[in-house]
Amino acid sequence: GAGVSQSPSNKVTEKGKDVELRCDPISGHTALYWYRQSLGQGLEFLIYFQGNSAPDKSGLPSDRFSAERTGGSVSTLTIQRTQQEDSAVYLCASSLGSEQYFGPGTRLTVT
Amino acid sequence: DAKTTQPPSMDCAEGRAANLPCNHSTISGNEYVYWYRQIHSQGPQYIIHGLKNNETNEMASLIITEDRKSSTLILPHATLRDTAVYYCIVRALFTSGTYKYIFGTGTRLKVLA
């Protein structure tokens, strides 16, 4: 079946612009996670949605970052007034139980 | 939150067992240990997880010490396709009842022909 998909696969933006990154989780998965992976680094947790519960936003690095999950399915990660340090691969994962299924990521480059 | 430490890199000969260690000395009693791997330019892939008993599946075995302060992932017969970064992760339980996966820095395993 279809896995987790993310779009766009690559995004180049100018410093100061806003960007939106999209994640389509596996159908029926109740949990959705966003991570950030800077070049050569491990994964940094950003935000977690579980069903209809309030999201866990404890990993968001600043108030320029926000995320929504509409209808318990698709999620959008928004970065406002992008900075060069925001350049990274943004990974989305979904799960129904204990195993997370990751998407291919969106590579964001802020110039 | 429990944190994990792993060696930054390891080499393994093709066909031999690859043993990847992980320290998680501050792990709590209800926190699971997970292993994922990430092949270049792809999203991480689940391998195995455990709480306190040793686990085995078609991909690997997970050995957790009795005090749960460390674990070892074993790939019994490494192939070139097993070359990847392997992440040891502790799944922490929030007071809200939700979970967070805390990724370590990973071990870059290179399988040599």
Short mmCIF file of C-alpha atoms in Angstrom, two decimals:
data_model
loop_
_atom_site.label_atom_id
_atom_site.label_comp_id
_atom_site.label_asym_id
_atom_site.label_seq_id
_atom_site.Cartn_x
_atom_site.Cartn_y
_atom_site.Cartn_z
CA GLY A 1 0.00 0.00 0.00
CA ALA A 2 0.88 3.66 -0.14
CA GLY A 3 3.43 4.86 2.35
CA VAL A 4 3.95 8.28 3.88
CA SER A 5 4.34 10.94 1.23
CA GLN A 6 5.76 14.42 1.55
CA SER A 7 5.77 17.40 -0.74
CA PRO A 8 7.65 19.12 -2.11
CA SER A 9 10.68 16.88 -2.20
CA ASN A 10 12.94 19.92 -2.48
CA LYS A 11 12.29 23.54 -1.64
CA VAL A 12 14.62 26.49 -2.11
CA THR A 13 13.49 29.74 -0.58
CA GLU A 14 14.91 33.14 0.19
CA LYS A 15 15.64 34.19 3.73
CA GLY A 16 12.60 35.86 5.27
CA LYS A 17 10.01 34.05 3.18
CA ASP A 18 7.40 31.65 4.60
CA VAL A 19 7.27 28.01 3.54
CA GLU A 20 4.74 25.22 3.91
CA LEU A 21 5.69 21.57 3.94
CA ARG A 22 3.06 18.89 3.49
CA CYS A 23 2.79 15.37 4.86
CA ASP A 24 0.28 12.71 3.81
CA PRO A 25 0.38 9.93 6.39
CA ILE A 26 -0.59 6.32 5.87
CA SER A 27 -4.37 6.05 5.88
CA GLY A 28 -5.73 5.12 9.28
CA HIS A 29 -2.59 6.03 11.21
CA THR A 30 -3.57 8.06 14.24
CA ALA A 31 -0.16 9.42 15.18
CA LEU A 32 1.90 11.83 13.08
CA TYR A 33 5.36 13.17 13.83
CA TRP A 34 7.56 15.87 12.34
CA TYR A 35 11.35 15.75 12.66
CA ARG A 36 14.20 17.88 11.38
CA GLN A 37 17.53 16.51 10.23
CA SER A 38 20.36 18.94 9.65
CA LEU A 39 23.27 17.91 7.46
CA GLY A 40 25.15 15.02 9.02
CA GLN A 41 23.06 15.11 12.18
CA GLY A 42 20.50 12.84 13.82
CA LEU A 43 16.78 13.47 13.88
CA GLU A 44 15.42 16.30 16.00
CA PHE A 45 11.84 15.89 17.19
CA LEU A 46 9.61 18.85 16.35
CA ILE A 47 5.94 18.06 16.94
CA TYR A 48 3.61 15.12 17.48
CA PHE A 49 -0.10 14.68 16.75
CA GLN A 50 -2.10 11.82 18.29
CA GLY A 51 -5.71 11.45 17.23
CA ASN A 52 -7.82 14.39 18.35
CA SER A 53 -5.57 15.26 21.29
CA ALA A 54 -3.75 18.55 21.52
CA PRO A 55 -0.41 18.24 19.71
CA ASP A 56 2.86 18.01 21.58
CA LYS A 57 4.77 21.06 20.37
CA SER A 58 7.66 20.76 22.77
CA GLY A 59 10.24 20.26 20.03
CA LEU A 60 9.45 23.31 17.94
CA PRO A 61 12.61 25.46 17.96
CA SER A 62 10.89 28.86 17.82
CA ASP A 63 7.51 30.51 17.39
CA ARG A 64 8.27 30.80 13.68
CA PHE A 65 7.43 27.10 13.43
CA SER A 66 3.87 25.81 13.53
CA ALA A 67 2.00 22.75 12.33
CA GLU A 68 -1.55 21.70 11.71
CA ARG A 69 -3.22 18.40 11.08
CA THR A 70 -6.56 18.66 9.36
CA GLY A 71 -9.21 16.01 9.78
CA GLY A 72 -6.77 13.72 11.50
CA SER A 73 -4.95 13.10 8.25
CA VAL A 74 -2.83 15.53 6.22
CA SER A 75 -0.40 17.74 8.12
CA THR A 76 1.28 20.99 7.16
CA LEU A 77 4.43 22.31 8.80
CA THR A 78 4.80 26.07 8.35
CA ILE A 79 8.00 28.01 8.86
CA GLN A 80 7.60 31.77 8.89
CA ARG A 81 10.36 34.25 8.10
CA THR A 82 12.80 31.50 7.23
CA GLN A 83 16.41 31.75 8.34
CA GLN A 84 19.47 30.03 6.92
CA GLU A 85 19.70 27.81 9.99
CA ASP A 86 16.31 26.38 9.04
CA SER A 87 17.98 24.59 6.11
CA ALA A 88 17.54 20.87 6.73
CA VAL A 89 15.60 17.80 5.69
CA TYR A 90 12.17 17.78 7.30
CA LEU A 91 10.85 14.26 7.87
CA CYS A 92 7.33 13.20 8.63
CA ALA A 93 6.35 9.87 10.16
CA SER A 94 3.05 8.24 10.99
CA SER A 95 2.16 5.28 13.16
CA LEU A 96 -0.74 3.24 14.37
CA GLY A 97 1.13 1.28 17.00
CA SER A 98 4.72 1.30 18.08
CA GLU A 99 6.44 1.40 14.69
CA GLN A 100 6.87 4.70 12.88
CA TYR A 101 6.78 4.84 9.09
CA PHE A 102 8.80 7.67 7.66
CA GLY A 103 8.32 9.64 4.50
CA PRO A 104 11.17 10.53 2.14
CA GLY A 105 11.49 14.02 3.57
CA THR A 106 11.51 17.55 2.19
CA ARG A 107 14.92 19.13 1.69
CA LEU A 108 14.63 22.82 2.55
CA THR A 109 17.36 25.21 1.51
CA VAL A 110 17.20 28.82 2.67
CA THR A 111 19.41 31.13 0.65
CA ASP B 1 14.37 12.21 29.00
CA ALA B 2 16.70 9.28 28.54
CA LYS B 3 19.51 9.84 26.07
CA THR B 4 21.48 7.37 24.06
CA THR B 5 25.12 7.26 23.09
CA GLN B 6 26.48 5.28 20.19
CA PRO B 7 29.88 4.99 18.51
CA PRO B 8 29.96 7.30 15.50
CA SER B 9 31.08 4.64 13.05
CA MET B 10 31.82 0.93 12.62
CA ASP B 11 33.01 -1.37 9.86
CA CYS B 12 31.91 -4.94 9.35
CA ALA B 13 32.96 -7.57 6.83
CA GLU B 14 30.24 -8.85 4.54
CA GLY B 15 28.72 -12.08 5.83
CA ARG B 16 29.87 -11.48 9.38
CA ALA B 17 27.70 -10.43 12.31
CA ALA B 18 27.48 -6.71 12.96
CA ASN B 19 27.14 -5.82 16.63
CA LEU B 20 26.06 -2.24 17.26
CA PRO B 21 26.18 -1.05 20.87
CA CYS B 22 24.09 1.62 22.54
CA ASN B 23 24.23 3.10 26.01
CA HIS B 24 21.07 4.42 27.63
CA SER B 25 22.08 4.59 31.27
CA THR B 26 19.30 7.00 32.30
CA ILE B 27 16.47 4.98 30.81
CA SER B 28 13.34 4.69 32.93
CA GLY B 29 11.46 1.50 33.66
CA ASN B 30 8.64 2.12 31.21
CA GLU B 31 10.78 3.38 28.33
CA TYR B 32 11.31 1.16 25.32
CA VAL B 33 14.46 0.88 23.23
CA TYR B 34 13.93 1.13 19.48
CA TRP B 35 16.33 0.74 16.59
CA TYR B 36 15.92 2.37 13.21
CA ARG B 37 18.29 2.67 10.29
CA GLN B 38 18.62 5.30 7.62
CA ILE B 39 20.03 4.52 4.23
CA HIS B 40 21.41 7.52 2.39
CA SER B 41 18.73 10.01 1.30
CA GLN B 42 15.86 7.90 2.60
CA GLY B 43 13.64 8.17 5.66
CA PRO B 44 14.52 6.00 8.66
CA GLN B 45 13.30 2.40 8.63
CA TYR B 46 12.13 0.51 11.70
CA ILE B 47 14.22 -2.51 12.70
CA ILE B 48 13.23 -3.77 16.12
CA HIS B 49 12.26 -2.70 19.62
CA GLY B 50 12.21 -4.10 23.14
CA LEU B 51 11.60 -3.30 26.79
CA LYS B 52 13.69 -5.72 28.83
CA ASN B 53 13.65 -9.08 27.11
CA ASN B 54 15.82 -9.95 24.14
CA GLU B 55 13.98 -9.75 20.85
CA THR B 56 14.51 -11.27 17.42
CA ASN B 57 12.83 -10.72 14.08
CA GLU B 58 13.68 -11.36 10.45
CA MET B 59 16.02 -8.39 10.31
CA ALA B 60 17.95 -8.46 13.55
CA SER B 61 18.27 -9.38 17.21
CA LEU B 62 18.17 -7.00 20.14
CA ILE B 63 20.03 -7.82 23.31
CA ILE B 64 19.18 -5.65 26.34
CA THR B 65 21.31 -5.93 29.48
CA GLU B 66 19.59 -6.93 32.69
CA ASP B 67 19.99 -3.45 34.17
CA ARG B 68 18.66 -2.00 30.86
CA LYS B 69 21.46 0.55 30.74
CA SER B 70 22.70 -0.68 27.39
CA SER B 71 21.70 -2.74 24.41
CA THR B 72 23.20 -4.28 21.31
CA LEU B 73 21.67 -4.61 17.88
CA ILE B 74 22.91 -7.68 16.03
CA LEU B 75 22.70 -8.10 12.27
CA PRO B 76 23.59 -11.79 12.00
CA HIS B 77 24.94 -11.83 8.45
CA ALA B 78 25.66 -8.32 7.25
CA THR B 79 25.31 -7.55 3.55
CA LEU B 80 26.42 -4.54 1.55
CA ARG B 81 22.81 -3.31 1.62
CA ASP B 82 23.02 -3.03 5.40
CA THR B 83 25.38 -0.07 5.04
CA ALA B 84 23.46 2.74 6.76
CA VAL B 85 23.26 4.93 9.83
CA TYR B 86 21.75 2.99 12.73
CA TYR B 87 19.85 4.92 15.39
CA CYS B 88 19.24 3.71 18.91
CA ILE B 89 16.15 5.43 20.28
CA VAL B 90 14.41 5.64 23.62
CA ARG B 91 10.66 6.04 23.49
CA ALA B 92 9.77 8.34 26.34
CA LEU B 93 6.28 8.59 27.80
CA PHE B 94 4.95 12.07 28.43
CA THR B 95 2.80 12.85 31.42
CA SER B 96 0.05 13.52 28.90
CA GLY B 97 0.19 9.87 27.94
CA THR B 98 1.72 10.52 24.55
CA TYR B 99 5.09 9.35 23.31
CA LYS B 100 8.23 10.99 22.05
CA TYR B 101 11.05 9.23 20.25
CA ILE B 102 14.45 10.57 21.23
CA PHE B 103 16.97 9.84 18.50
CA GLY B 104 20.66 9.50 19.32
CA THR B 105 23.49 10.52 17.02
CA GLY B 106 23.58 7.16 15.31
CA THR B 107 26.32 4.75 14.22
CA ARG B 108 27.40 4.83 10.61
CA LEU B 109 27.87 1.15 9.71
CA LYS B 110 29.90 0.36 6.66
CA VAL B 111 29.76 -3.22 5.40
CA LEU B 112 32.91 -4.10 3.51
CA ALA B 113 33.05 -6.55 0.62
#
